[in-house]
Coordinates of C-alpha atoms in Angstrom, one line a residue:
M1 CA -20.9 -306.8 -280.7
Q2 CA -18.6 -304.7 -278.5
A3 CA -18.4 -307.6 -275.9
L4 CA -17.3 -309.9 -278.7
K5 CA -14.5 -307.5 -279.6
L6 CA -12.8 -307.4 -276.1
T7 CA -9.1 -307.9 -276.3
G8 CA -7.2 -310.2 -274.1
A9 CA -6.0 -307.3 -271.8
E10 CA -9.6 -306.0 -271.6
R11 CA -11.0 -309.5 -270.6
Q12 CA -8.3 -309.6 -267.9
I13 CA -9.4 -306.2 -266.5
Y14 CA -13.0 -307.4 -266.5
V15 CA -12.2 -310.6 -264.6
E16 CA -10.1 -308.6 -262.0
A17 CA -12.9 -306.1 -261.6
E18 CA -15.5 -308.9 -261.0
R19 CA -13.1 -310.5 -258.5
A20 CA -12.6 -307.2 -256.6
I21 CA -16.3 -306.5 -256.1
A22 CA -17.4 -310.1 -255.6
R23 CA -17.8 -309.7 -251.8
T24 CA -20.1 -306.7 -252.2
G25 CA -22.7 -308.5 -254.3
I26 CA -23.1 -305.4 -256.5
P27 CA -23.0 -305.8 -260.3
L28 CA -20.0 -304.3 -262.0
H29 CA -22.0 -301.9 -264.1
S30 CA -23.7 -300.5 -260.9
V31 CA -20.3 -300.1 -259.3
A32 CA -19.1 -298.1 -262.3
H33 CA -22.2 -295.8 -262.2
E34 CA -21.7 -295.2 -258.5
F35 CA -18.1 -294.3 -258.9
A36 CA -18.9 -291.9 -261.7
R37 CA -21.5 -290.2 -259.5
C38 CA -19.0 -289.9 -256.6
F39 CA -16.4 -288.5 -259.0
D40 CA -18.9 -285.8 -260.2
I41 CA -19.7 -284.8 -256.6
L42 CA -16.1 -284.6 -255.5
G43 CA -14.6 -283.3 -258.7
H44 CA -11.7 -285.7 -258.3
G45 CA -11.1 -289.4 -257.6
G46 CA -10.3 -289.2 -253.9
I47 CA -13.3 -291.3 -253.0
V48 CA -11.4 -293.5 -250.5
E49 CA -10.4 -290.4 -248.5
A50 CA -13.9 -289.1 -248.7
A51 CA -15.3 -292.3 -247.4
R52 CA -12.8 -292.4 -244.5
Y53 CA -13.7 -288.8 -243.6
F54 CA -17.4 -289.6 -243.7
K55 CA -16.9 -292.7 -241.5
K56 CA -14.8 -290.7 -239.0
H57 CA -16.9 -287.6 -238.6
V58 CA -20.5 -288.4 -239.8
E59 CA -20.9 -291.9 -238.6
A60 CA -18.8 -291.5 -235.4
G61 CA -21.9 -291.3 -233.1
L62 CA -21.3 -287.6 -232.6
P63 CA -24.4 -285.3 -232.3
E64 CA -25.3 -282.9 -235.1
V65 CA -24.3 -279.5 -233.6
T66 CA -23.9 -276.6 -235.9
V67 CA -21.2 -274.0 -235.4
A68 CA -23.8 -271.4 -234.5
E69 CA -25.3 -273.6 -231.8
A70 CA -21.9 -274.4 -230.4
V71 CA -21.0 -270.6 -230.2
S72 CA -24.3 -269.9 -228.6
R73 CA -23.8 -272.5 -225.9
F74 CA -20.2 -271.5 -225.4
T75 CA -21.2 -267.9 -224.9
E76 CA -23.9 -268.8 -222.3
A77 CA -21.4 -271.0 -220.5
K78 CA -18.8 -268.3 -220.2
K79 CA -21.4 -265.8 -219.1
A80 CA -22.5 -268.2 -216.4
E81 CA -18.8 -268.5 -215.3
G82 CA -18.8 -264.8 -214.7
M83 CA -16.3 -263.9 -217.5
S84 CA -15.8 -260.2 -218.1
D85 CA -17.9 -258.1 -220.5
L86 CA -14.8 -257.5 -222.6
Y87 CA -14.2 -261.3 -223.0
L88 CA -17.9 -261.8 -223.9
K89 CA -17.7 -259.0 -226.4
D90 CA -14.7 -260.6 -228.1
I91 CA -16.7 -263.9 -228.2
R92 CA -19.6 -262.3 -229.9
G93 CA -17.4 -260.4 -232.3
Y94 CA -14.8 -263.0 -233.3
L95 CA -16.9 -266.2 -233.0
G96 CA -20.1 -264.6 -234.2
R97 CA -18.3 -263.8 -237.5
F98 CA -17.0 -267.4 -237.5
A99 CA -20.5 -268.9 -237.1
G100 CA -21.7 -266.8 -239.9
Q101 CA -19.0 -268.0 -242.3
L102 CA -19.0 -271.7 -241.5
Q103 CA -22.6 -272.9 -241.3
C104 CA -22.0 -276.6 -240.8
N105 CA -21.6 -279.3 -238.2
I106 CA -18.7 -278.3 -235.9
A107 CA -17.4 -282.0 -236.0
T108 CA -16.8 -281.7 -239.8
I109 CA -14.4 -278.8 -239.6
Q110 CA -10.8 -279.5 -240.4
P111 CA -7.6 -277.4 -239.7
E112 CA -7.5 -276.4 -243.4
D113 CA -11.0 -274.9 -243.1
L114 CA -9.9 -272.8 -240.1
R115 CA -6.7 -271.8 -241.9
Q116 CA -8.5 -270.6 -245.0
Y117 CA -11.0 -268.7 -242.8
L118 CA -8.4 -266.9 -240.7
S119 CA -6.2 -266.2 -243.8
A120 CA -9.1 -264.5 -245.5
L121 CA -9.6 -262.0 -242.6
D122 CA -8.4 -258.5 -243.3
A123 CA -6.2 -258.5 -240.2
G124 CA -2.7 -258.9 -239.0
P125 CA -1.1 -261.9 -237.3
V126 CA -1.8 -260.6 -233.8
T127 CA -5.5 -260.3 -234.5
R128 CA -5.6 -263.7 -236.2
N129 CA -3.8 -265.3 -233.2
N130 CA -6.4 -263.7 -230.9
H131 CA -9.1 -265.1 -233.1
R132 CA -7.4 -268.5 -233.1
R133 CA -7.2 -268.6 -229.2
L134 CA -11.0 -268.2 -229.0
L135 CA -11.4 -270.9 -231.6
V136 CA -9.3 -273.2 -229.5
A137 CA -11.4 -272.4 -226.5
L138 CA -14.6 -273.0 -228.5
F139 CA -13.4 -276.4 -229.8
N140 CA -12.2 -277.5 -226.4
F141 CA -15.6 -276.6 -225.0
A142 CA -17.2 -278.7 -227.8
K143 CA -15.0 -281.6 -227.0
G144 CA -16.0 -281.4 -223.3
E145 CA -19.7 -281.4 -224.3
G146 CA -19.2 -284.6 -226.4
W147 CA -19.7 -282.9 -229.7
L148 CA -16.1 -283.8 -230.9
R149 CA -14.1 -287.0 -230.4
G150 CA -12.6 -286.9 -227.0
N151 CA -9.4 -288.9 -227.8
E152 CA -8.2 -286.5 -230.5
E153 CA -6.8 -283.0 -230.8
T154 CA -9.4 -280.6 -232.1
A155 CA -9.0 -278.9 -235.5
A156 CA -8.2 -275.6 -233.7
Q157 CA -5.5 -277.2 -231.7
R158 CA -3.9 -278.7 -234.8
L159 CA -3.9 -275.3 -236.4
G160 CA -0.5 -273.6 -235.7
A161 CA -0.3 -270.0 -234.5
Y162 CA 0.7 -267.2 -236.8
K163 CA 4.2 -265.9 -236.6
V164 CA 4.3 -262.4 -235.2
K165 CA 7.1 -260.0 -236.0
E166 CA 8.6 -258.8 -232.8
R167 CA 8.0 -255.2 -232.0
E168 CA 10.2 -252.8 -230.2
V169 CA 8.9 -252.1 -226.7
E170 CA 7.2 -248.7 -226.5
I171 CA 6.9 -246.8 -223.3
F172 CA 5.4 -243.5 -222.1
T173 CA 7.5 -240.7 -220.7
P174 CA 6.8 -239.5 -217.1
A175 CA 5.1 -236.4 -218.6
E176 CA 2.8 -238.5 -220.8
V177 CA 1.7 -240.7 -217.9
A178 CA 1.1 -237.5 -215.8
K179 CA -1.1 -236.2 -218.6
L180 CA -3.0 -239.4 -218.9
L181 CA -3.7 -239.4 -215.1
A182 CA -4.8 -235.8 -215.3
H183 CA -7.4 -236.5 -217.9
A184 CA -8.6 -240.0 -216.9
E185 CA -12.2 -240.5 -215.8
E186 CA -12.7 -241.2 -212.1
D187 CA -13.6 -244.9 -212.5
F188 CA -10.9 -245.5 -215.1
L189 CA -8.0 -243.9 -213.2
P190 CA -7.2 -247.0 -211.1
W191 CA -6.9 -249.0 -214.3
I192 CA -4.0 -246.7 -215.4
V193 CA -2.4 -246.6 -211.9
L194 CA -2.3 -250.3 -211.4
I195 CA -0.8 -251.1 -214.8
A196 CA 1.6 -248.1 -214.9
F197 CA 2.7 -248.3 -211.3
G198 CA 1.9 -252.0 -210.4
G199 CA 2.6 -253.9 -213.6
V200 CA -0.9 -255.5 -213.4
R201 CA -2.1 -257.0 -216.7
N202 CA -5.3 -255.6 -218.3
E203 CA -6.5 -259.2 -218.7
E204 CA -6.2 -259.6 -214.9
L205 CA -8.3 -256.5 -214.3
A206 CA -10.8 -257.7 -217.0
K207 CA -11.2 -261.1 -215.2
G208 CA -12.3 -259.3 -212.1
L209 CA -9.4 -258.1 -209.9
V210 CA -11.2 -256.7 -206.9
W211 CA -10.6 -253.8 -204.5
E212 CA -10.4 -256.3 -201.7
S213 CA -7.1 -257.6 -203.2
V214 CA -5.4 -254.2 -202.3
N215 CA -3.9 -254.1 -198.9
F216 CA -3.7 -250.3 -198.3
N217 CA -2.2 -250.7 -194.8
R218 CA 0.7 -252.8 -195.9
G219 CA 1.0 -251.4 -199.4
Y220 CA 0.6 -254.4 -201.7
I221 CA -1.9 -256.1 -204.1
I222 CA -2.5 -259.8 -204.5
V223 CA -3.2 -261.2 -208.0
S224 CA -4.9 -264.5 -207.4
A225 CA -4.1 -267.6 -209.4
A226 CA -7.6 -267.7 -210.7
I227 CA -7.1 -264.5 -212.7
A228 CA -3.3 -264.5 -213.3
K229 CA -2.2 -265.2 -216.8
T230 CA 0.4 -267.7 -215.5
N231 CA -2.2 -269.4 -213.1
R232 CA 0.1 -268.5 -210.2
K233 CA -0.7 -266.1 -207.4
R234 CA 1.7 -263.2 -207.1
K235 CA 2.2 -260.3 -204.7
I236 CA 3.0 -256.8 -206.0
E237 CA 4.5 -254.2 -203.6
L238 CA 2.8 -250.9 -204.6
P239 CA 5.0 -247.8 -204.6
E240 CA 4.0 -244.8 -202.5
N241 CA 2.7 -242.8 -205.4
A242 CA 0.4 -245.6 -206.5
L243 CA -1.0 -245.8 -203.0
E244 CA -1.6 -242.0 -203.0
W245 CA -3.5 -242.3 -206.3
L246 CA -5.6 -245.1 -205.0
A247 CA -6.3 -243.6 -201.6
P248 CA -9.6 -242.0 -202.6
Y249 CA -10.9 -245.5 -203.6
R250 CA -10.0 -247.1 -200.3
N251 CA -13.5 -248.0 -199.2
R252 CA -14.6 -249.4 -202.6
T253 CA -15.4 -253.1 -203.0
G254 CA -15.9 -255.4 -206.0
P255 CA -14.2 -255.4 -209.4
I256 CA -11.7 -252.5 -209.9
F257 CA -12.4 -252.1 -213.6
N258 CA -13.6 -255.2 -215.5
R259 CA -15.1 -253.4 -218.5
D260 CA -13.8 -252.9 -222.0
F261 CA -10.8 -250.5 -221.5
R262 CA -10.4 -249.5 -225.2
K263 CA -13.0 -246.6 -225.4
P264 CA -12.1 -245.0 -222.1
L265 CA -8.4 -245.3 -222.9
K266 CA -9.0 -243.6 -226.3
R267 CA -10.9 -240.8 -224.6
T268 CA -8.1 -240.3 -222.1
C269 CA -5.4 -240.3 -224.8
D270 CA -7.4 -237.8 -226.9
A271 CA -8.1 -235.5 -224.0
A272 CA -4.5 -235.6 -222.9
R273 CA -3.2 -235.3 -226.5
V274 CA -1.0 -238.3 -225.9
K275 CA -0.4 -240.8 -228.7
Y276 CA -1.6 -244.3 -228.0
K277 CA 1.1 -246.9 -227.7
R278 CA 0.2 -250.6 -227.5
N279 CA 0.6 -252.0 -224.0
A280 CA 2.9 -249.1 -223.2
L281 CA 1.7 -248.6 -219.6
R282 CA 2.8 -252.1 -218.6
H283 CA 6.0 -251.7 -220.6
S284 CA 6.6 -248.4 -218.8
F285 CA 6.3 -250.2 -215.5
G286 CA 8.8 -252.8 -216.5
S287 CA 11.3 -250.3 -217.8
Y288 CA 11.2 -247.8 -215.0
R289 CA 11.0 -250.5 -212.3
M290 CA 14.0 -252.3 -213.7
E291 CA 16.1 -249.1 -213.8
T292 CA 15.2 -248.5 -210.1
V293 CA 15.7 -251.9 -208.5
K294 CA 18.3 -253.3 -210.9
N295 CA 17.0 -256.8 -210.2
A296 CA 15.4 -258.8 -213.1
G297 CA 14.3 -261.6 -210.8
Q298 CA 12.3 -259.2 -208.6
V299 CA 10.7 -257.4 -211.6
A300 CA 9.8 -260.7 -213.2
L301 CA 8.0 -261.9 -210.0
E302 CA 6.1 -258.6 -209.9
M303 CA 5.1 -258.7 -213.5
G304 CA 4.5 -262.5 -213.7
N305 CA 7.2 -262.9 -216.4
S306 CA 10.5 -264.6 -216.7
A307 CA 13.7 -262.9 -215.8
A308 CA 14.9 -263.5 -219.4
I309 CA 11.9 -261.6 -220.8
V310 CA 12.5 -258.8 -218.4
M311 CA 16.2 -258.5 -219.4
K312 CA 15.3 -258.7 -223.1
H313 CA 12.7 -256.0 -223.1
Y314 CA 13.2 -253.7 -220.1
F315 CA 17.0 -253.6 -219.2
D316 CA 18.7 -250.3 -219.8
I317 CA 15.8 -248.7 -221.5
V318 CA 15.4 -245.5 -219.5
E319 CA 17.7 -243.1 -217.6
A320 CA 17.9 -242.9 -213.8
R321 CA 16.6 -239.3 -213.9
A322 CA 13.5 -240.4 -215.9
A323 CA 12.9 -243.3 -213.5
K324 CA 13.0 -241.0 -210.5
E325 CA 10.5 -238.6 -212.1
Y326 CA 8.2 -241.5 -213.0
W327 CA 7.9 -242.8 -209.4
N328 CA 7.3 -239.3 -208.2
I329 CA 4.2 -238.7 -210.3
R330 CA 1.7 -237.9 -207.5
P331 CA -1.7 -236.3 -207.0
V332 CA -1.9 -232.8 -205.5
P333 CA -4.5 -231.3 -203.2
R334 CA -8.0 -231.0 -204.8
N335 CA -8.0 -227.2 -204.4
D336 CA -5.0 -226.9 -206.6
R337 CA -5.7 -226.0 -210.2
K338 CA -3.3 -228.8 -211.2
I339 CA -4.2 -232.5 -211.1
V340 CA -0.8 -234.1 -210.9
A341 CA 2.7 -232.9 -209.9
L342 CA 6.1 -234.0 -211.1
A343 CA 8.9 -233.8 -208.6

């Protein structure tokens, strides 16, 4: 009886619908039931987009690799490459949390999934960017293994970095650096010396900067391209006070300090009663060095930065008197009750 009551417009809709599905060979009522089921699953009518996504990611011939499996394989690969304990610890911390949150095929993850995950973290933009960098490395590894489409950017690459509010450069006074050196543990002291008086990056030490890179006779250290942040080798002329501090370590070989620096640095700051300042040792090097040589190009080469960055952050920060004191922080004889001396 309902069929007999179809209006002209309804009959036209029926004819159009039959024509549209004719090539499928599926009855119209079956098509309607399937559409209703898809609508219930998705919660909306975006079935075409869902089908495209399924075709691209599920039927793309990619293997079924979960995020947890990808993280495990990535960790083992980096361990085999000889990456530092600090880097491996960050992988376990950051990516371990990620694997626990997204328990799915890594090929199905989209930028929006990553954005929601990072935005939900109780962390600032710097930490989120650090997390994002590891995600980029993980997804690039997955692409290289054939778990993602090789001709496309990964979801992590398509995810933009978080904007970080620029901070004022913080430095240590000569007296504060002297206190840190006085209270540093024996194995940790070269870490402080090479950053404070050589401008070496912590990341370069963590990647395995070795004692063999220090030329004690000629007074310089070579940071190889393999561990330099800029992937370019650089030579750093070490000042006399740095060489004096490093002299007791002259016969050592192997990595200088490629462990996690955070705990020994905290112990040093607490013992010296010096407030921790983020990256302040390297900033101190740039500031006091710039005041001494008055040459942004030279300081940029030594630090592995651009001259523009050096001028922006380190020009006219400290006084000449303070710079002179800084480069005269030296060790004193062991039988002296003091550990360091300021000129």
